Coordinates of N, CA, C and O in Angstrom, one line a residue:
M1 N 97.9 97.2 100.1 CA 97.2 97.6 98.9 C 96.7 99.0 99.0 O 96.1 99.4 100.0
I2 N 96.9 99.8 98.0 CA 96.4 101.2 98.0 C 95.2 101.3 97.1 O 95.2 100.8 96.0
T3 N 94.1 101.9 97.6 CA 92.9 102.0 96.8 C 92.6 103.5 96.5 O 92.7 104.3 97.4
A4 N 92.3 103.8 95.3 CA 91.9 105.1 94.8 C 90.5 105.0 94.2 O 90.2 104.0 93.5
I5 N 89.6 105.9 94.5 CA 88.3 106.0 93.9 C 88.4 107.1 92.9 O 88.7 108.3 93.3
V6 N 88.1 106.9 91.7 CA 88.2 107.9 90.6 C 86.9 108.2 90.0 O 86.2 107.3 89.5
L7 N 86.5 109.4 90.2 CA 85.2 109.9 89.6 C 85.5 110.4 88.2 O 86.5 111.2 88.0
I8 N 84.7 110.0 87.2 CA 85.1 110.2 85.8 C 83.9 110.8 85.0 O 82.8 110.3 85.0
D9 N 84.2 111.9 84.4 CA 83.2 112.5 83.4 C 83.7 112.1 82.1 O 84.9 112.1 81.7
C10 N 82.7 111.7 81.3 CA 83.1 111.3 79.9 C 82.1 111.7 78.9 O 81.0 112.1 79.3
A11 N 82.4 111.6 77.7 CA 81.5 111.9 76.6 C 80.2 111.0 76.7 O 80.4 109.8 76.8
T12 N 79.0 111.6 76.8 CA 77.8 110.8 77.1 C 77.5 109.8 76.0 O 76.9 108.8 76.3
D13 N 77.9 110.0 74.8 CA 77.6 109.1 73.8 C 78.6 107.9 73.7 O 78.4 107.0 72.9
S14 N 79.6 107.8 74.7 CA 80.5 106.7 74.7 C 80.7 106.1 76.1 O 81.8 105.5 76.3
I15 N 79.8 106.3 77.0 CA 79.9 105.8 78.3 C 80.2 104.3 78.4 O 81.2 103.8 79.0
P16 N 79.5 103.4 77.7 CA 79.8 102.0 77.7 C 81.1 101.6 77.2 O 81.9 100.8 77.8
E17 N 81.5 102.3 76.1 CA 82.9 102.0 75.5 C 84.0 102.4 76.4 O 85.0 101.7 76.6
V18 N 83.8 103.6 77.0 CA 84.8 104.1 78.0 C 84.9 103.2 79.2 O 86.0 102.8 79.6
A19 N 83.8 102.8 79.7 CA 83.8 101.9 80.9 C 84.5 100.6 80.6 O 85.3 100.1 81.4
E20 N 84.3 100.0 79.4 CA 84.9 98.7 79.0 C 86.4 99.0 78.9 O 87.2 98.1 79.3
A21 N 86.8 100.1 78.3 CA 88.3 100.4 78.1 C 88.9 100.6 79.4 O 90.0 100.1 79.7
L22 N 88.3 101.2 80.4 CA 88.8 101.5 81.7 C 89.0 100.1 82.5 O 90.0 99.9 83.1
A23 N 87.9 99.3 82.4 CA 88.0 98.0 83.1 C 89.1 97.1 82.6 O 89.6 96.3 83.4
A24 N 89.6 97.3 81.4 CA 90.6 96.5 80.9 C 92.0 97.0 81.3 O 93.0 96.3 81.0
L25 N 92.1 98.2 81.9 CA 93.4 98.7 82.3 C 94.0 98.0 83.5 O 93.3 97.7 84.4
P26 N 95.3 97.8 83.4 CA 96.0 97.2 84.6 C 95.9 98.2 85.8 O 96.0 99.4 85.6
G27 N 95.5 97.7 87.0 CA 95.3 98.5 88.2 C 93.9 98.9 88.4 O 93.6 99.3 89.5
V28 N 93.0 98.8 87.4 CA 91.6 99.1 87.6 C 90.9 97.9 87.9 O 90.9 96.9 87.1
S29 N 90.3 97.8 89.1 CA 89.7 96.5 89.5 C 88.2 96.5 89.2 O 87.6 95.5 88.9
E30 N 87.5 97.7 89.2 CA 86.1 97.8 88.9 C 85.8 99.1 88.3 O 86.4 100.1 88.6
V31 N 84.7 99.1 87.5 CA 84.2 100.4 86.9 C 82.7 100.3 87.0 O 82.1 99.3 86.7
Y32 N 82.1 101.4 87.6 CA 80.7 101.5 87.8 C 80.1 102.6 86.9 O 80.6 103.7 87.0
S33 N 79.0 102.4 86.2 CA 78.3 103.4 85.6 C 77.3 103.9 86.6 O 76.6 103.1 87.3
V34 N 77.2 105.2 86.9 CA 76.4 105.7 88.0 C 75.6 106.9 87.6 O 75.8 107.5 86.6
A35 N 74.5 107.1 88.5 CA 73.7 108.3 88.3 C 74.3 109.4 89.2 O 75.0 109.1 90.2
G36 N 74.2 110.6 88.9 CA 74.7 111.7 89.7 C 75.5 112.7 88.9 O 75.4 112.7 87.7
H37 N 76.4 113.3 89.5 CA 77.2 114.4 88.8 C 78.4 113.9 88.0 O 79.1 114.6 87.4
V38 N 78.7 112.5 88.1 CA 79.7 111.9 87.3 C 79.1 110.8 86.5 O 78.0 110.3 86.8
D39 N 79.8 110.3 85.5 CA 79.3 109.3 84.6 C 79.8 107.9 85.1 O 79.0 106.9 85.0
L40 N 81.0 107.8 85.5 CA 81.6 106.5 85.9 C 82.4 106.7 87.2 O 83.0 107.8 87.4
I41 N 82.5 105.6 87.9 CA 83.4 105.5 89.1 C 84.3 104.3 88.9 O 83.8 103.2 88.7
A42 N 85.6 104.5 88.9 CA 86.6 103.4 88.8 C 87.3 103.2 90.1 O 87.6 104.2 90.8
I43 N 87.5 102.0 90.5 CA 88.2 101.6 91.7 C 89.6 101.2 91.2 O 89.7 100.2 90.4
V44 N 90.6 101.8 91.7 CA 92.0 101.5 91.3 C 92.7 100.9 92.5 O 92.6 101.5 93.6
R45 N 93.3 99.7 92.4 CA 94.0 99.1 93.4 C 95.5 98.8 93.0 O 95.7 98.1 92.0
V46 N 96.4 99.4 93.7 CA 97.8 99.2 93.4 C 98.6 98.9 94.6 O 98.2 99.2 95.7
R47 N 99.9 98.5 94.5 CA 100.7 98.2 95.6 C 101.5 99.4 96.1 O 101.9 99.5 97.3
E48 N 101.8 100.3 95.2 CA 102.7 101.5 95.6 C 102.1 102.8 95.1 O 101.4 102.8 94.1
F49 N 102.3 103.9 95.9 CA 101.7 105.2 95.5 C 102.2 105.6 94.1 O 101.4 106.2 93.4
D50 N 103.4 105.3 93.7 CA 103.8 105.8 92.4 C 102.9 105.2 91.3 O 102.8 105.8 90.2
Q51 N 102.4 104.0 91.5 CA 101.5 103.4 90.5 C 100.2 104.1 90.3 O 99.6 104.0 89.3
I52 N 99.8 104.8 91.4 CA 98.5 105.5 91.2 C 98.6 106.6 90.1 O 97.7 106.6 89.3
A53 N 99.6 107.3 90.1 CA 99.8 108.3 89.0 C 99.9 107.7 87.7 O 99.4 108.2 86.7
K54 N 100.6 106.5 87.6 CA 100.7 105.8 86.3 C 99.4 105.4 85.8 O 99.1 105.5 84.6
V55 N 98.5 104.8 86.7 CA 97.2 104.3 86.3 C 96.3 105.5 86.0 O 95.6 105.5 84.9
I56 N 96.2 106.5 86.9 CA 95.2 107.5 86.7 C 95.6 108.5 85.6 O 94.9 108.7 84.6
A57 N 96.8 109.2 85.8 CA 97.2 110.2 84.9 C 97.7 109.6 83.6 O 97.5 110.1 82.5
G58 N 98.4 108.4 83.7 CA 99.0 107.8 82.5 C 98.1 106.9 81.7 O 98.4 106.7 80.5
S59 N 97.0 106.4 82.3 CA 96.2 105.5 81.6 C 94.7 106.0 81.5 O 94.2 106.2 80.4
I60 N 94.1 106.1 82.7 CA 92.7 106.5 82.7 C 92.4 107.8 82.0 O 91.5 107.9 81.1
S61 N 93.2 108.8 82.3 CA 92.9 110.1 81.7 C 93.2 110.1 80.2 O 92.7 111.0 79.5
K62 N 93.9 109.2 79.7 CA 94.2 109.1 78.2 C 93.2 108.2 77.4 O 93.4 108.2 76.2
V63 N 92.3 107.6 78.1 CA 91.3 106.8 77.3 C 90.4 107.8 76.5 O 89.9 108.8 77.1
P64 N 90.2 107.5 75.2 CA 89.4 108.4 74.4 C 88.0 108.5 75.0 O 87.4 107.4 75.4
G65 N 87.4 109.7 75.2 CA 86.1 109.8 75.8 C 86.1 110.3 77.2 O 85.1 110.8 77.7
V66 N 87.3 110.2 77.9 CA 87.4 110.6 79.3 C 87.6 112.1 79.2 O 88.6 112.6 78.6
L67 N 86.8 112.9 79.8 CA 86.9 114.4 79.8 C 87.5 114.9 81.1 O 88.3 115.9 81.0
N68 N 87.3 114.3 82.2 CA 87.8 114.8 83.5 C 87.8 113.7 84.5 O 86.9 112.8 84.5
T69 N 88.7 113.8 85.4 CA 88.8 112.8 86.5 C 89.0 113.6 87.9 O 89.6 114.7 87.9
E70 N 88.5 113.0 88.9 CA 88.7 113.5 90.3 C 89.0 112.2 91.1 O 88.2 111.3 91.2
S71 N 90.2 112.3 91.8 CA 90.6 111.1 92.5 C 90.6 111.3 94.0 O 90.9 112.3 94.5
H72 N 90.3 110.2 94.7 CA 90.2 110.1 96.1 C 91.0 108.9 96.6 O 90.7 107.8 96.1
I73 N 91.9 109.1 97.5 CA 92.7 108.0 98.0 C 92.0 107.5 99.3 O 91.7 108.3 100.2
A74 N 91.8 106.2 99.4 CA 91.2 105.6 100.6 C 92.2 105.4 101.6 O 93.3 104.9 101.4
F75 N 91.9 105.8 102.9 CA 92.8 105.6 104.0 C 92.5 104.2 104.6 O 93.5 103.5 105.0
R76 N 91.3 103.8 104.7 CA 90.9 102.5 105.3 C 89.6 102.0 104.7 O 88.7 102.8 104.4
A77 N 89.5 100.8 104.5 CA 88.2 100.2 104.0 C 87.4 99.6 105.1 O 88.0 98.9 106.0
Y78 N 86.2 99.8 105.1 CA 85.2 99.2 106.1 C 84.3 98.3 105.4 O 83.5 98.8 104.5
S79 N 84.2 97.1 105.7 CA 83.3 96.2 105.0 C 82.1 95.9 106.0 O 82.2 96.2 107.2
Q80 N 81.1 95.3 105.5 CA 79.9 94.9 106.4 C 80.4 94.0 107.5 O 80.0 94.2 108.6
H81 N 81.3 93.1 107.2 CA 81.9 92.2 108.2 C 82.6 93.0 109.3 O 82.4 92.7 110.5
D82 N 83.4 94.0 108.9 CA 84.1 94.9 109.9 C 83.1 95.6 110.8 O 83.2 95.7 112.0
L83 N 82.0 96.1 110.2 CA 81.0 96.9 111.0 C 80.3 96.0 111.9 O 80.0 96.4 113.1
E84 N 79.9 94.8 111.5 CA 79.2 93.8 112.4 C 80.1 93.5 113.6 O 79.6 93.5 114.7
E85 N 81.4 93.3 113.4 CA 82.3 93.0 114.5 C 82.4 94.2 115.4 O 82.5 94.1 116.7
A86 N 82.5 95.4 114.9 CA 82.7 96.6 115.7 C 81.5 96.9 116.6 O 81.6 97.4 117.7
F87 N 80.3 96.5 116.2 CA 79.1 96.8 117.0 C 78.6 95.5 117.7 O 77.6 95.6 118.4
A88 N 79.3 94.4 117.6 CA 78.9 93.2 118.4 C 79.1 93.4 119.8 O 80.1 94.0 120.2
I89 N 78.2 92.9 120.7 CA 78.4 93.1 122.1 C 78.5 91.7 122.8 O 78.3 91.6 124.0
G90 N 78.8 90.7 122.0 CA 79.1 89.4 122.5 C 78.0 88.5 122.7 O 78.1 87.4 123.3
L91 N 76.8 88.8 122.2 CA 75.6 88.0 122.2 C 75.6 87.0 121.1 O 76.0 87.4 120.0
A92 N 75.2 85.8 121.3 CA 75.1 84.8 120.3 C 74.0 85.2 119.3 O 73.0 85.8 119.8
N93 N 74.0 84.8 118.1 CA 73.0 85.1 117.1 C 71.7 84.4 117.6 O 71.7 83.3 118.1
A94 N 70.6 85.1 117.5 CA 69.3 84.6 117.9 C 68.7 83.7 116.8 O 67.6 83.2 117.0
D95 N 69.4 83.5 115.7 CA 68.8 82.7 114.6 C 68.7 81.3 114.9 O 69.2 80.4 115.1

């Protein structure tokens, strides 16, 4: 699975509508409304690299209200579970 994190600037008067439209797109697994220098962050998950362009350039960028996107491809995902295992030293839980 290939994951892309897409930072999205959109028209401020249509953030909820844009978020809902993005969440409905095939390949978009999650959309977050965020504080900071962007309005929304979308998580794109696809099986092949060619699909990234189709989802981001072909779909996300064409949603009315989307002004700009910046995409980041994830090399590896680290979850809390992965981090706990990486730092475990073999001691049983004291719970």
